[in-house]
Short mmCIF file of C-alpha atoms in Angstrom, two decimals:
data_model
loop_
_atom_site.label_atom_id
_atom_site.label_comp_id
_atom_site.label_asym_id
_atom_site.label_seq_id
_atom_site.Cartn_x
_atom_site.Cartn_y
_atom_site.Cartn_z
CA UNK A 1351 -11.01 35.53 -65.39
CA UNK A 1352 -13.20 37.60 -63.11
CA UNK A 1353 -11.23 39.92 -60.87
CA UNK A 1354 -12.71 41.69 -57.87
CA UNK A 1355 -11.71 45.31 -58.17
CA UNK A 1356 -12.11 47.76 -55.32
CA UNK A 1357 -10.91 51.14 -54.19
CA UNK A 1358 -10.07 52.59 -50.84
CA UNK A 1359 -13.35 54.49 -50.92
CA UNK A 1360 -15.57 51.48 -51.72
CA UNK A 1361 -14.40 48.25 -49.98
CA UNK A 1362 -16.20 45.10 -51.03
CA UNK A 1363 -16.83 42.31 -48.47
CA UNK A 1364 -16.11 38.73 -49.48
CA UNK A 1365 -18.99 36.24 -49.34
CA UNK A 1366 -19.48 34.58 -45.94
CA UNK A 1367 -17.53 31.33 -45.85
CA UNK A 1368 -18.14 29.04 -42.86
CA UNK A 1369 -18.29 31.89 -40.34
CA UNK A 1370 -19.84 29.68 -37.68
CA UNK A 1371 -16.96 27.22 -37.65
CA UNK A 1372 -15.63 28.53 -34.30
CA UNK A 1373 -18.98 28.80 -32.55
CA UNK A 1374 -18.85 27.58 -28.97
CA UNK A 1375 -20.10 23.99 -28.91
CA UNK A 1376 -23.21 23.24 -26.93
CA UNK A 1377 -22.26 22.29 -23.40
CA UNK A 1378 -23.12 18.79 -22.22
CA UNK A 1379 -25.53 18.65 -19.27
CA UNK A 1380 -23.70 18.72 -15.95
CA UNK A 1381 -23.11 15.54 -13.98
CA UNK A 1382 -24.24 17.52 -10.93
CA UNK A 1383 -27.75 18.86 -10.65
CA UNK A 1384 -30.02 20.10 -7.90
CA UNK A 1385 -33.39 18.40 -7.58
CA UNK A 1386 -35.10 20.41 -4.88
CA UNK A 1387 -32.95 20.09 -1.76
CA UNK A 1388 -31.08 17.07 -3.14
CA UNK A 1389 -27.70 17.26 -4.87
CA UNK A 1390 -27.65 14.53 -7.51
CA UNK A 1391 -24.40 13.12 -8.81
CA UNK A 1392 -25.59 11.45 -11.99
CA UNK A 1393 -24.95 7.73 -11.97
CA UNK A 1394 -23.24 7.78 -8.56
CA UNK A 1395 -25.50 8.94 -5.73
CA UNK A 1396 -27.61 11.62 -4.07
CA UNK A 1397 -26.98 13.91 -1.10
CA UNK A 1398 -29.86 15.37 0.91
CA UNK A 1399 -28.87 18.99 1.62
CA UNK A 1400 -32.03 20.21 3.36
CA UNK A 1401 -29.99 21.50 6.35
CA UNK A 1402 -28.52 24.23 4.12
CA UNK A 1403 -31.95 25.92 4.09
CA UNK A 1404 -31.29 27.41 7.56
CA UNK A 1405 -28.83 29.83 5.92
CA UNK A 1406 -29.92 33.28 4.84
CA UNK A 1407 -31.85 33.03 1.53
CA UNK A 1408 -29.20 34.85 -0.51
CA UNK A 1409 -26.39 32.78 1.01
CA UNK A 1410 -28.36 29.59 0.36
CA UNK A 1411 -28.82 30.42 -3.33
CA UNK A 1412 -25.15 31.34 -3.66
CA UNK A 1413 -24.08 28.12 -1.95
CA UNK A 1414 -26.08 25.97 -4.37
CA UNK A 1415 -24.53 27.71 -7.37
CA UNK A 1416 -20.96 27.57 -6.09
CA UNK A 1417 -21.15 23.93 -5.05
CA UNK A 1418 -21.70 23.08 -8.72
CA UNK A 1419 -19.04 25.45 -10.08
CA UNK A 1420 -16.47 24.30 -7.48
CA UNK A 1421 -17.03 20.68 -8.45
CA UNK A 1422 -16.67 21.52 -12.15
CA UNK A 1423 -13.36 23.32 -11.54
CA UNK A 1424 -11.70 19.90 -11.46
CA UNK A 1425 -9.38 20.68 -8.55
CA UNK A 1426 -10.50 17.65 -6.58
CA UNK A 1427 -11.72 14.20 -7.50
CA UNK A 1428 -15.50 13.94 -7.54
CA UNK A 1429 -15.69 11.67 -4.51
CA UNK A 1430 -13.36 13.96 -2.53
CA UNK A 1431 -15.40 17.14 -2.87
CA UNK A 1432 -18.70 15.22 -2.59
CA UNK A 1433 -17.67 13.91 0.84
CA UNK A 1434 -16.46 17.40 1.83
CA UNK A 1435 -19.86 18.95 1.01
CA UNK A 1436 -21.51 16.13 2.96
CA UNK A 1437 -19.28 16.90 5.98
CA UNK A 1438 -20.25 20.61 5.84
CA UNK A 1439 -23.93 19.65 5.64
CA UNK A 1440 -23.74 17.27 8.62
CA UNK A 1441 -21.94 19.91 10.69
CA UNK A 1442 -24.58 22.51 9.82
CA UNK A 1443 -27.36 20.06 10.69
CA UNK A 1444 -25.74 19.46 14.10
CA UNK A 1445 -25.18 23.19 14.76
CA UNK A 1446 -27.73 25.23 12.71
CA UNK A 1447 -26.79 28.85 11.97
CA UNK A 1448 -27.85 31.64 9.62
CA UNK A 1449 -24.24 32.17 8.51
CA UNK A 1450 -20.95 30.36 8.66
CA UNK A 1451 -19.36 32.25 11.55
CA UNK A 1452 -16.64 31.62 14.13
CA UNK A 1453 -19.00 29.90 16.56
CA UNK A 1454 -20.05 27.40 13.92
CA UNK A 1455 -16.46 26.70 12.81
CA UNK A 1456 -15.36 26.06 16.42
CA UNK A 1457 -18.05 23.38 16.76
CA UNK A 1458 -17.57 21.95 13.27
CA UNK A 1459 -13.82 21.44 13.60
CA UNK A 1460 -14.41 19.09 16.56
CA UNK A 1461 -16.29 16.66 14.33
CA UNK A 1462 -13.94 13.92 13.00
CA UNK A 1463 -15.62 13.79 9.59
CA UNK A 1464 -15.25 17.55 9.13
CA UNK A 1465 -11.69 17.73 10.49
CA UNK A 1466 -10.41 14.87 8.32
CA UNK A 1467 -11.56 16.73 5.18
CA UNK A 1468 -10.30 20.12 6.30
CA UNK A 1469 -8.06 20.71 3.26
CA UNK A 1470 -10.90 20.32 0.75
CA UNK A 1471 -13.33 22.30 2.94
CA UNK A 1472 -10.85 25.20 3.23
CA UNK A 1473 -10.46 25.26 -0.55
CA UNK A 1474 -14.23 25.36 -1.03
CA UNK A 1475 -14.81 28.18 1.46
CA UNK A 1476 -11.95 30.23 -0.03
CA UNK A 1477 -13.33 29.63 -3.53
CA UNK A 1478 -16.82 30.67 -2.42
CA UNK A 1479 -15.60 33.64 -0.34
CA UNK A 1480 -13.64 35.06 -3.30
CA UNK A 1481 -16.85 35.11 -5.35
CA UNK A 1482 -19.33 35.88 -2.56
CA UNK A 1483 -17.80 37.81 0.38
CA UNK A 1484 -20.73 36.98 2.68
CA UNK A 1485 -20.15 33.22 2.31
CA UNK A 1486 -18.23 32.98 5.59
CA UNK A 1487 -17.04 35.57 8.09
CA UNK A 1488 -13.38 36.58 7.85
CA UNK A 1489 -12.52 35.50 11.40
CA UNK A 1490 -14.14 32.11 10.83
CA UNK A 1491 -12.19 31.58 7.60
CA UNK A 1492 -8.91 32.59 9.27
CA UNK A 1493 -9.57 30.24 12.19
CA UNK A 1494 -10.31 27.39 9.80
CA UNK A 1495 -7.17 28.01 7.75
CA UNK A 1496 -4.90 28.26 10.81
CA UNK A 1497 -6.36 25.32 12.72
CA UNK A 1498 -4.14 22.28 12.91
CA UNK A 1499 -4.84 19.46 10.48
CA UNK A 1500 -6.03 16.15 11.81
CA UNK A 1501 -3.20 14.11 13.26
CA UNK A 1502 -2.33 11.25 11.00
CA UNK A 1503 -2.79 7.87 12.58
CA UNK A 1504 -0.16 5.19 12.26
CA UNK A 1505 -1.00 3.04 9.27
CA UNK A 1506 -2.47 -0.27 10.37
CA UNK A 1507 -1.12 -1.87 7.23
CA UNK A 1508 2.44 -0.96 8.25
CA UNK A 1509 1.93 -2.35 11.75
CA UNK A 1510 2.38 -5.91 13.00
CA UNK A 1511 -1.37 -6.47 13.36
CA UNK A 1512 -1.99 -9.88 11.69
CA UNK A 1513 -5.43 -8.74 10.51
CA UNK A 1514 -4.35 -5.36 9.11
CA UNK A 1515 -0.71 -5.62 8.04
CA UNK A 1516 0.61 -7.17 4.85
CA UNK A 1517 -0.24 -10.77 4.07
CA UNK A 1518 2.28 -13.53 4.58
CA UNK A 1519 3.19 -15.74 1.63
CA UNK A 1520 1.00 -18.51 3.07
CA UNK A 1521 -2.02 -16.19 3.31
CA UNK A 1522 -1.43 -14.77 -0.16
CA UNK A 1523 -1.14 -18.24 -1.71
CA UNK A 1524 -4.29 -19.34 0.15
CA UNK A 1525 -6.26 -16.47 -1.42
CA UNK A 1526 -5.06 -17.48 -4.89
CA UNK A 1527 -6.02 -21.13 -4.34
CA UNK A 1528 -9.43 -20.17 -2.94
CA UNK A 1529 -10.11 -17.82 -5.87
CA UNK A 1530 -9.42 -20.53 -8.43
CA UNK A 1531 -11.26 -23.16 -6.38
CA UNK A 1532 -14.40 -20.99 -6.26
CA UNK A 1533 -14.19 -20.54 -10.03
CA UNK A 1534 -13.75 -24.27 -10.69
CA UNK A 1535 -16.70 -25.12 -8.43
CA UNK A 1536 -18.93 -22.53 -10.07
CA UNK A 1537 -19.27 -20.38 -6.94
CA UNK A 1538 -17.97 -17.34 -8.82
CA UNK A 1539 -18.19 -16.36 -12.46
CA UNK A 1540 -15.46 -15.20 -14.80
CA UNK A 1541 -16.02 -11.52 -13.98
CA UNK A 1542 -15.58 -11.86 -10.19
CA UNK A 1543 -12.64 -14.24 -10.59
CA UNK A 1544 -10.82 -11.96 -13.04
CA UNK A 1545 -11.30 -8.93 -10.77
CA UNK A 1546 -9.75 -10.75 -7.79
CA UNK A 1547 -6.88 -12.20 -9.78
CA UNK A 1548 -6.04 -8.78 -11.25
CA UNK A 1549 -5.99 -7.38 -7.71
CA UNK A 1550 -3.80 -10.24 -6.47
CA UNK A 1551 -1.41 -9.90 -9.40
CA UNK A 1552 -1.18 -6.13 -9.93
CA UNK A 1553 -2.59 -4.68 -6.66
CA UNK A 1554 -4.42 -1.92 -8.51
CA UNK A 1555 -6.96 0.33 -6.79
CA UNK A 1556 -10.68 -0.54 -7.18
CA UNK A 1557 -11.29 2.56 -9.33
CA UNK A 1558 -8.57 1.44 -11.75
CA UNK A 1559 -10.17 -1.97 -12.18
CA UNK A 1560 -13.64 -0.41 -12.47
CA UNK A 1561 -12.49 1.94 -15.26
CA UNK A 1562 -10.82 -0.76 -17.35
CA UNK A 1563 -12.07 -1.10 -20.91
CA UNK A 1564 -11.85 -4.04 -23.25
CA UNK A 1565 -9.46 -2.01 -25.38
CA UNK A 1566 -7.05 -1.77 -22.45
CA UNK A 1567 -6.13 -5.43 -22.95
CA UNK A 1568 -3.84 -5.27 -25.96
CA UNK A 1569 -2.11 -7.92 -27.99
CA UNK A 1570 0.12 -5.78 -30.21
CA UNK A 1571 3.09 -7.40 -31.99
CA UNK A 1572 6.32 -6.41 -30.31
CA UNK A 1573 8.75 -4.42 -32.38
CA UNK A 1574 11.15 -6.71 -34.18
CA UNK A 1575 9.65 -9.85 -32.65
CA UNK A 1576 7.54 -12.55 -34.19
CA UNK A 1577 5.61 -13.34 -31.04
CA UNK A 1578 2.94 -11.05 -29.65
CA UNK A 1579 3.45 -8.93 -26.53
CA UNK A 1580 0.34 -8.90 -24.36
CA UNK A 1581 -0.16 -5.85 -22.18
CA UNK A 1582 -2.81 -4.42 -19.90
CA UNK A 1583 -3.10 -0.62 -19.76
CA UNK A 1584 -4.54 0.31 -16.38
CA UNK A 1585 -6.00 3.83 -16.20
CA UNK A 1586 -4.06 5.82 -13.62
CA UNK A 1587 -5.41 7.21 -10.37
CA UNK A 1588 -4.42 10.00 -7.99
CA UNK A 1589 -1.92 11.54 -10.42
CA UNK A 1590 -0.63 14.99 -9.63
CA UNK A 1591 -1.88 17.47 -12.22
CA UNK A 1592 -4.68 15.25 -13.50
CA UNK A 1593 -8.13 16.75 -13.86
CA UNK A 1594 -9.57 14.05 -11.61
CA UNK A 1595 -12.17 13.09 -14.19
CA UNK A 1596 -12.97 9.77 -15.81
CA UNK A 1597 -9.77 8.10 -17.13
CA UNK A 1598 -7.78 11.34 -17.36
CA UNK A 1599 -4.60 10.07 -15.66
CA UNK A 1600 -1.58 8.46 -17.25
CA UNK A 1601 -1.73 4.78 -18.14
CA UNK A 1602 0.10 2.12 -16.14
CA UNK A 1603 1.23 -0.64 -18.50
CA UNK A 1604 1.95 -4.18 -17.30
CA UNK A 1605 2.54 -7.53 -19.04
CA UNK A 1606 -0.29 -10.07 -18.92
CA UNK A 1607 0.18 -13.75 -18.15
CA UNK A 1608 -1.55 -16.40 -20.27
CA UNK A 1609 -4.03 -17.48 -17.57
CA UNK A 1610 -5.28 -13.89 -17.12
CA UNK A 1611 -5.44 -13.34 -20.87
CA UNK A 1612 -7.53 -16.50 -21.31
CA UNK A 1613 -9.97 -15.39 -18.59
CA UNK A 1614 -10.21 -11.96 -20.22
CA UNK A 1615 -11.18 -13.53 -23.55
CA UNK A 1616 -14.12 -15.24 -21.84
CA UNK A 1617 -15.09 -12.01 -20.04
CA UNK A 1618 -14.84 -10.09 -23.32
CA UNK A 1619 -17.39 -12.37 -24.97
CA UNK A 1620 -19.72 -12.10 -21.96
CA UNK A 1621 -19.66 -8.28 -22.08
CA UNK A 1622 -20.13 -8.31 -25.83
CA UNK A 1623 -23.20 -10.52 -25.50
CA UNK A 1624 -24.73 -8.20 -22.87
CA UNK A 1625 -24.42 -5.13 -25.09
CA UNK A 1626 -25.51 -6.86 -28.28
CA UNK A 1627 -28.62 -8.05 -26.47
CA UNK A 1628 -29.47 -4.39 -25.75
CA UNK A 1629 -28.53 -3.18 -29.23
CA UNK A 1630 -30.24 -5.92 -31.16
CA UNK A 1631 -27.33 -5.87 -33.59
CA UNK A 1632 -23.67 -6.95 -33.59
CA UNK A 1633 -20.94 -4.61 -32.39
CA UNK A 1634 -18.09 -3.44 -34.55
CA UNK A 1635 -14.51 -3.97 -33.37
CA UNK A 1636 -13.95 -0.24 -32.57
CA UNK A 1637 -17.21 -0.23 -30.56
CA UNK A 1638 -16.17 -3.38 -28.70
CA UNK A 1639 -12.92 -1.76 -27.54
CA UNK A 1640 -14.88 1.14 -26.00
CA UNK A 1641 -16.90 -1.15 -23.73
CA UNK A 1642 -16.09 -1.60 -20.03
CA UNK A 1643 -14.20 -4.74 -19.10
CA UNK A 1644 -16.51 -5.22 -16.11
CA UNK A 1645 -20.21 -4.38 -16.03
CA UNK A 1646 -23.65 -5.89 -15.49
CA UNK A 1647 -27.02 -5.92 -17.20
CA UNK A 1648 -28.45 -3.62 -14.53
CA UNK A 1649 -25.56 -1.17 -14.98
CA UNK A 1650 -26.14 -1.08 -18.74
CA UNK A 1651 -29.88 -0.45 -18.32
CA UNK A 1652 -29.28 2.41 -15.88
CA UNK A 1653 -26.65 3.95 -18.18
CA UNK A 1654 -28.97 3.83 -21.19
CA UNK A 1655 -31.80 5.50 -19.26
CA UNK A 1656 -29.54 8.25 -17.89
CA UNK A 1657 -27.90 8.97 -21.25
CA UNK A 1658 -31.28 9.13 -22.97
CA UNK A 1659 -33.15 11.17 -20.35
CA UNK A 1660 -30.52 13.39 -18.69
CA UNK A 1661 -27.96 13.86 -21.45
CA UNK A 1662 -30.45 13.62 -24.35
CA UNK A 1663 -27.83 11.61 -26.19
CA UNK A 1664 -27.80 8.65 -28.54
CA UNK A 1665 -26.39 6.03 -26.20
CA UNK A 1666 -25.13 3.92 -29.13
CA UNK A 1667 -22.74 6.78 -29.89
CA UNK A 1668 -21.65 7.03 -26.23
CA UNK A 1669 -20.52 3.49 -25.51
CA UNK A 1670 -17.33 4.90 -23.98
CA UNK A 1671 -19.25 6.80 -21.26
CA UNK A 1672 -18.37 6.26 -17.59
CA UNK A 1673 -21.97 5.29 -16.78
CA UNK A 1674 -21.50 1.87 -18.39
CA UNK A 1675 -18.71 1.09 -15.92
CA UNK A 1676 -19.26 -0.36 -12.46
CA UNK A 1677 -18.86 1.98 -9.51
CA UNK A 1678 -15.57 1.53 -7.69
CA UNK A 1679 -17.54 0.83 -4.48
CA UNK A 1680 -19.00 -2.32 -6.06
CA UNK A 1681 -15.57 -3.45 -7.24
CA UNK A 1682 -14.19 -2.80 -3.76
CA UNK A 1683 -16.82 -5.11 -2.24
CA UNK A 1684 -15.75 -7.86 -4.62
CA UNK A 1685 -12.07 -7.41 -3.76
CA UNK A 1686 -12.92 -7.47 -0.03
CA UNK A 1687 -14.69 -10.81 -0.51
CA UNK A 1688 -17.90 -9.16 0.71
CA UNK A 1689 -19.90 -10.58 -2.19
CA UNK A 1690 -19.63 -13.10 -5.01
CA UNK A 1691 -22.18 -11.34 -7.21
CA UNK A 1692 -22.52 -7.69 -8.18
CA UNK A 1693 -25.23 -5.87 -6.28
CA UNK A 1694 -25.90 -8.74 -3.84
CA UNK A 1695 -25.83 -7.37 -0.29
CA UNK A 1696 -27.41 -10.41 1.37
CA UNK A 1697 -25.53 -12.74 3.68
CA UNK A 1698 -26.24 -15.64 1.33
CA UNK A 1699 -24.06 -14.12 -1.38
CA UNK A 1700 -21.19 -13.37 0.99
CA UNK A 1701 -18.17 -15.62 0.32
CA UNK A 1702 -15.80 -16.95 2.95
CA UNK A 1703 -12.12 -16.21 2.37
CA UNK A 1704 -9.57 -18.80 3.52
CA UNK A 1705 -8.45 -18.94 7.14
CA UNK A 1706 -5.29 -17.19 8.26
CA UNK A 1707 -2.61 -19.42 9.76
CA UNK A 1708 -1.79 -16.55 12.16
CA UNK A 1709 -5.24 -15.82 13.56
CA UNK A 1710 -7.32 -18.89 12.74
CA UNK A 1711 -9.99 -16.54 11.34
CA UNK A 1712 -10.93 -15.64 7.73
CA UNK A 1713 -8.33 -13.41 6.10
CA UNK A 1714 -9.35 -9.76 5.94
CA UNK A 1715 -8.75 -8.53 2.40
CA UNK A 1716 -8.82 -5.06 0.89
CA UNK A 1717 -7.10 -3.26 -1.96
CA UNK A 1718 -4.79 -1.22 0.27
CA UNK A 1719 -3.56 -4.29 2.13
CA UNK A 1720 -2.94 -5.99 -1.21
CA UNK A 1721 -0.81 -3.06 -2.43
CA UNK A 1722 1.34 -3.26 0.70
CA UNK A 1723 1.66 -7.02 0.29
CA UNK A 1724 2.76 -6.89 -3.34
CA UNK A 1725 5.16 -4.02 -2.65
CA UNK A 1726 6.77 -6.07 0.11
CA UNK A 1727 6.95 -9.22 -2.02
CA UNK A 1728 8.60 -7.43 -4.94
CA UNK A 1729 11.02 -5.57 -2.66
CA UNK A 1730 12.12 -8.86 -1.09
CA UNK A 1731 12.82 -10.19 -4.58
CA UNK A 1732 15.42 -7.45 -4.89
CA UNK A 1733 13.38 -4.94 -6.90
CA UNK A 1734 14.97 -1.50 -6.67
CA UNK A 1735 13.02 1.41 -5.23
CA UNK A 1736 12.60 3.34 -8.47
CA UNK A 1737 11.38 0.22 -10.30
CA UNK A 1738 8.99 -0.62 -7.46
CA UNK A 1739 7.71 2.96 -7.45
CA UNK A 1740 7.06 2.73 -11.19
CA UNK A 1741 5.33 -0.63 -10.76
CA UNK A 1742 2.95 0.89 -8.19
CA UNK A 1743 2.18 3.78 -10.54
CA UNK A 1744 3.90 6.45 -8.45
CA UNK A 1745 5.51 9.52 -9.97
CA UNK A 1746 7.82 9.96 -6.97
CA UNK A 1747 9.77 7.54 -4.81
CA UNK A 1748 8.55 9.48 -1.76
CA UNK A 1749 5.09 7.96 -2.25
CA UNK A 1750 6.62 4.53 -1.76
CA UNK A 1751 7.10 5.20 1.95
CA UNK A 1752 3.31 4.96 2.42
CA UNK A 1753 3.28 1.41 1.05
CA UNK A 1754 6.59 -0.17 1.88
CA UNK A 1755 8.28 -0.31 5.27
CA UNK A 1756 9.86 -3.66 6.06
CA UNK A 1757 12.16 -3.44 9.12
CA UNK A 1758 12.66 -7.20 9.16
CA UNK A 1759 13.93 -7.17 5.57
CA UNK A 1760 16.19 -4.20 6.28
CA UNK A 1761 17.60 -6.05 9.28
CA UNK A 1762 18.22 -9.14 7.13
CA UNK A 1763 20.07 -7.09 4.51
CA UNK A 1764 22.20 -5.40 7.18
CA UNK A 1765 22.94 -8.79 8.72
CA UNK A 1766 24.01 -10.25 5.37
CA UNK A 1767 26.31 -7.29 4.76
CA UNK A 1768 27.92 -7.26 8.20
CA UNK A 1769 27.75 -10.82 9.48
CA UNK A 1770 31.27 -11.60 8.30
CA UNK A 1771 32.74 -8.77 10.36
CA UNK A 1772 30.44 -9.18 13.35
CA UNK A 1773 30.55 -12.97 13.66
CA UNK A 1774 33.68 -13.06 15.84
CA UNK A 1775 32.10 -10.51 18.17
CA UNK A 1776 28.61 -11.96 18.25
CA UNK A 1777 29.45 -15.66 18.61
CA UNK A 1778 29.06 -17.16 22.09
CA UNK A 1779 29.47 -20.61 23.57
CA UNK A 1780 26.48 -22.74 22.62
CA UNK A 1781 28.16 -26.12 22.39
CA UNK A 1782 27.78 -29.11 24.69
CA UNK A 1783 29.44 -29.65 28.05
CA UNK A 1784 31.94 -32.52 28.35
CA UNK A 1785 31.95 -34.72 31.41
CA UNK A 1786 35.29 -36.06 30.12
CA UNK A 1787 37.42 -35.68 26.98
CA UNK A 1788 36.10 -38.91 25.40
CA UNK A 1789 32.76 -37.18 24.71
CA UNK A 1790 34.35 -34.48 22.53
CA UNK A 1791 33.62 -34.22 18.82
CA UNK A 1792 37.33 -34.49 18.07
CA UNK A 1793 38.32 -36.59 21.06
CA UNK A 1794 41.21 -38.31 19.24
CA UNK A 1795 42.68 -35.11 17.81
CA UNK A 1796 45.32 -33.69 20.16
CA UNK A 1797 45.21 -30.37 18.29
CA UNK A 1798 41.64 -29.84 19.48
CA UNK A 1799 42.73 -29.52 23.11
CA UNK A 1800 42.36 -26.01 24.51
CA UNK A 1801 44.73 -25.16 27.36
CA UNK A 1802 45.06 -22.22 29.70
CA UNK A 1803 48.41 -21.09 31.07
CA UNK A 1804 48.06 -20.56 34.82
CA UNK A 1805 51.12 -20.10 37.00
CA UNK A 1806 53.42 -21.61 34.36
CA UNK A 1807 51.18 -24.69 34.04
CA UNK A 1808 48.97 -25.55 31.06
CA UNK A 1809 45.52 -26.61 32.22
CA UNK A 1810 43.00 -28.24 29.89
CA UNK A 1811 39.70 -26.32 29.79
CA UNK A 1812 37.97 -28.11 26.90
CA UNK A 1813 37.96 -29.11 23.24
CA UNK A 1814 37.48 -27.29 19.95
CA UNK A 1815 34.66 -28.84 17.94
CA UNK A 1816 35.99 -27.36 14.71
CA UNK A 1817 38.92 -25.27 13.60
CA UNK A 1818 37.86 -21.65 13.06
CA UNK A 1819 39.24 -18.12 12.96
CA UNK A 1820 39.41 -17.89 16.77
CA UNK A 1821 41.78 -20.88 17.12
CA UNK A 1822 44.72 -18.74 16.01
CA UNK A 1823 44.21 -15.97 18.58
CA UNK A 1824 44.90 -15.94 22.30
CA UNK A 1825 43.44 -19.34 23.10
CA UNK A 1826 41.34 -20.14 25.05
CA UNK A 1827 39.82 -16.74 25.87
CA UNK A 1828 37.97 -16.29 22.52
CA UNK A 1829 36.77 -19.89 22.68
CA UNK A 1830 34.34 -19.06 25.48
CA UNK A 1831 32.48 -16.92 22.92
CA UNK A 1832 32.51 -19.54 20.17
CA UNK A 1833 29.65 -21.90 19.41
CA UNK A 1834 32.15 -24.68 18.62
CA UNK A 1835 33.67 -24.63 22.13
CA UNK A 1836 33.15 -27.84 24.14
CA UNK A 1837 34.22 -27.05 27.75
CA UNK A 1838 35.06 -29.72 30.31
CA UNK A 1839 32.74 -29.61 33.30
CA UNK A 1840 35.54 -30.02 35.87
CA UNK A 1841 38.07 -27.74 34.14
CA UNK A 1842 39.50 -24.73 36.06
CA UNK A 1843 37.28 -22.13 34.42
CA UNK A 1844 37.39 -20.06 37.62
CA UNK A 1845 41.10 -19.48 37.04
CA UNK A 1846 40.35 -18.15 33.56
CA UNK A 1847 37.76 -15.83 35.05
CA UNK A 1848 40.18 -14.66 37.75
CA UNK A 1849 42.83 -13.86 35.13
CA UNK A 1850 40.33 -11.87 33.04
CA UNK A 1851 39.03 -9.89 36.01
CA UNK A 1852 42.57 -9.12 37.10
CA UNK A 1853 43.49 -7.92 33.62
CA UNK A 1854 40.36 -5.77 33.40
CA UNK A 1855 41.24 -4.17 36.75
CA UNK A 1856 44.66 -3.29 35.41
CA UNK A 1857 43.12 -1.86 32.23
CA UNK A 1858 40.77 0.31 34.24
CA UNK A 1859 43.63 1.63 36.38
CA UNK A 1860 45.76 4.61 35.43
CA UNK A 1861 48.77 4.05 33.18
CA UNK A 1862 51.84 3.14 35.24
CA UNK A 1863 55.42 2.50 34.28
CA UNK A 1864 55.83 -1.27 34.01
CA UNK A 1865 52.07 -1.86 34.26
CA UNK A 1866 50.03 -4.14 32.01
CA UNK A 1867 48.08 -1.32 30.42
CA UNK A 1868 49.78 -0.10 27.25
CA UNK A 1869 47.02 1.85 25.45
CA UNK A 1870 45.45 5.19 26.30
CA UNK A 1871 41.98 3.70 25.81
CA UNK A 1872 41.41 0.72 28.13
CA UNK A 1873 40.51 -2.64 26.61
CA UNK A 1874 36.99 -3.81 27.44
CA UNK A 1875 37.07 -7.46 28.46
CA UNK A 1876 33.44 -7.39 29.63
CA UNK A 1877 32.08 -9.69 26.88
CA UNK A 1878 34.81 -12.27 27.60
CA UNK A 1879 34.17 -12.09 31.35
CA UNK A 1880 30.44 -12.59 30.89
CA UNK A 1881 31.03 -15.52 28.51
CA UNK A 1882 33.28 -17.29 31.07
CA UNK A 1883 30.77 -16.59 33.85
CA UNK A 1884 28.00 -18.14 31.73
CA UNK A 1885 30.16 -21.20 31.09
CA UNK A 1886 30.91 -21.56 34.82
CA UNK A 1887 27.20 -21.36 35.62
CA UNK A 1888 26.40 -24.14 33.15
CA UNK A 1889 29.25 -26.28 34.44
CA UNK A 1890 28.09 -25.84 38.05
CA UNK A 1891 24.58 -26.87 37.05
CA UNK A 1892 25.98 -29.97 35.35
CA UNK A 1893 28.11 -30.80 38.40
CA UNK A 1894 25.05 -30.63 40.63
CA UNK A 1895 23.18 -32.90 38.24
CA UNK A 1896 26.02 -35.46 38.18
CA UNK A 1897 26.37 -35.43 41.96
CA UNK A 1898 22.63 -35.92 42.39
CA UNK A 1899 22.69 -38.91 40.04
CA UNK A 1900 25.72 -40.34 41.85
CA UNK A 1901 23.99 -40.14 45.22
#
């Protein structure tokens, strides 16, 4: 055995063993690059930023560098900060200046596009100012921070606008029928049909449908069950704490019906064929699961070129890259029924959604309106708030308020809960007038006669169409507010009214010894008085009609 012997005076170093194991890996090329005056977002779009050149040279160079670093910080979703930078550029183009000062901010904040993105713009200027003090003047930054945010407009989807609010059941069913009809007639392919049906069923955002992968449709055996449990794992969106990158939010898992699963199997084979045509060789099962659920041949070609030229990567090893997925804008156009084919912006490819029974015009469809519609449908089925919030992919029930506000349903629930107690108060005479007692519903039943005691005499005022709770109280006063009351046209209803008015006068008077008023709080006979007055008016109208016919 060889032992390494050493002394304190002569230390011996061990041989180098994998010392480079913790070397910083080579960074992947950024998704954001400057090409001259153009900011390129690889695979998404370009932004001409030539107006920034009016800034001082040093500020211009600093701006270019910090635009990239701010985007890579991951604080905001890519589309959010991209639109914020575009708003700053447009404001600078409209009001050129050598520096971002108070005068420029005062003009910029009046622009709707700038004001609506104030929160992101403030974050960018504070980020830049912390690293480059000359980015913006202090008074301009303070004014921007303290300025009021843009007033939120009332959501059109929560209004009663038939073209903006939630869809009725008839409109929703019409969209489903039209989607399947277009598929059966060959007007739309499997991909377009599956996108629309997923939106109609789950009301997911366009970006969630765009980022779906084949592996997100899972057919794993359920625990302890012999049958399989089919699930779809939607990538989350807009989660708090997420890095706002590609598929970095929590998954939203939902069961899948057979008809959607069958369509997915067809779509899966179509996507597989597209990629295998490019590869020239079959795909393995793990590779197949990495592929996007929705894509096109053009999208695949563009992704291969970008991965090869910009990223210098072997695209076969990067089949899970976001570039193979459709942009959410294209998916949104499909869900809006703006096109039946991907990338077709001509009027010939524009489909016609079914007509609305409310407006007589084609139904206006978008993902947000669909989310409100499904939230309302599920809530009316009795789904509790926390379950509905989970179904929508929210982490807080507070977010539900932006999607669900159904006053009509709330009113119905209140009515169901209170109608038993309120019915005696709310009921009013809606029955038919009797020219004589023979016309009554219960003409041969002496117990149906309703009499009023006036000056020690009982006077017939009508008939009761059906025994109810009010027949046991002080007849016939409550009967005038009952829908089963059948008053006689020539009955002395004026005497009933006189008695009620007299009693109300006594109630309104001060308490006197021997008086009719017994309670400290006076009884309100107003509803009874108005009911008798309404009955008298109808009887008088009937009398005039009978007299006219007699003449």
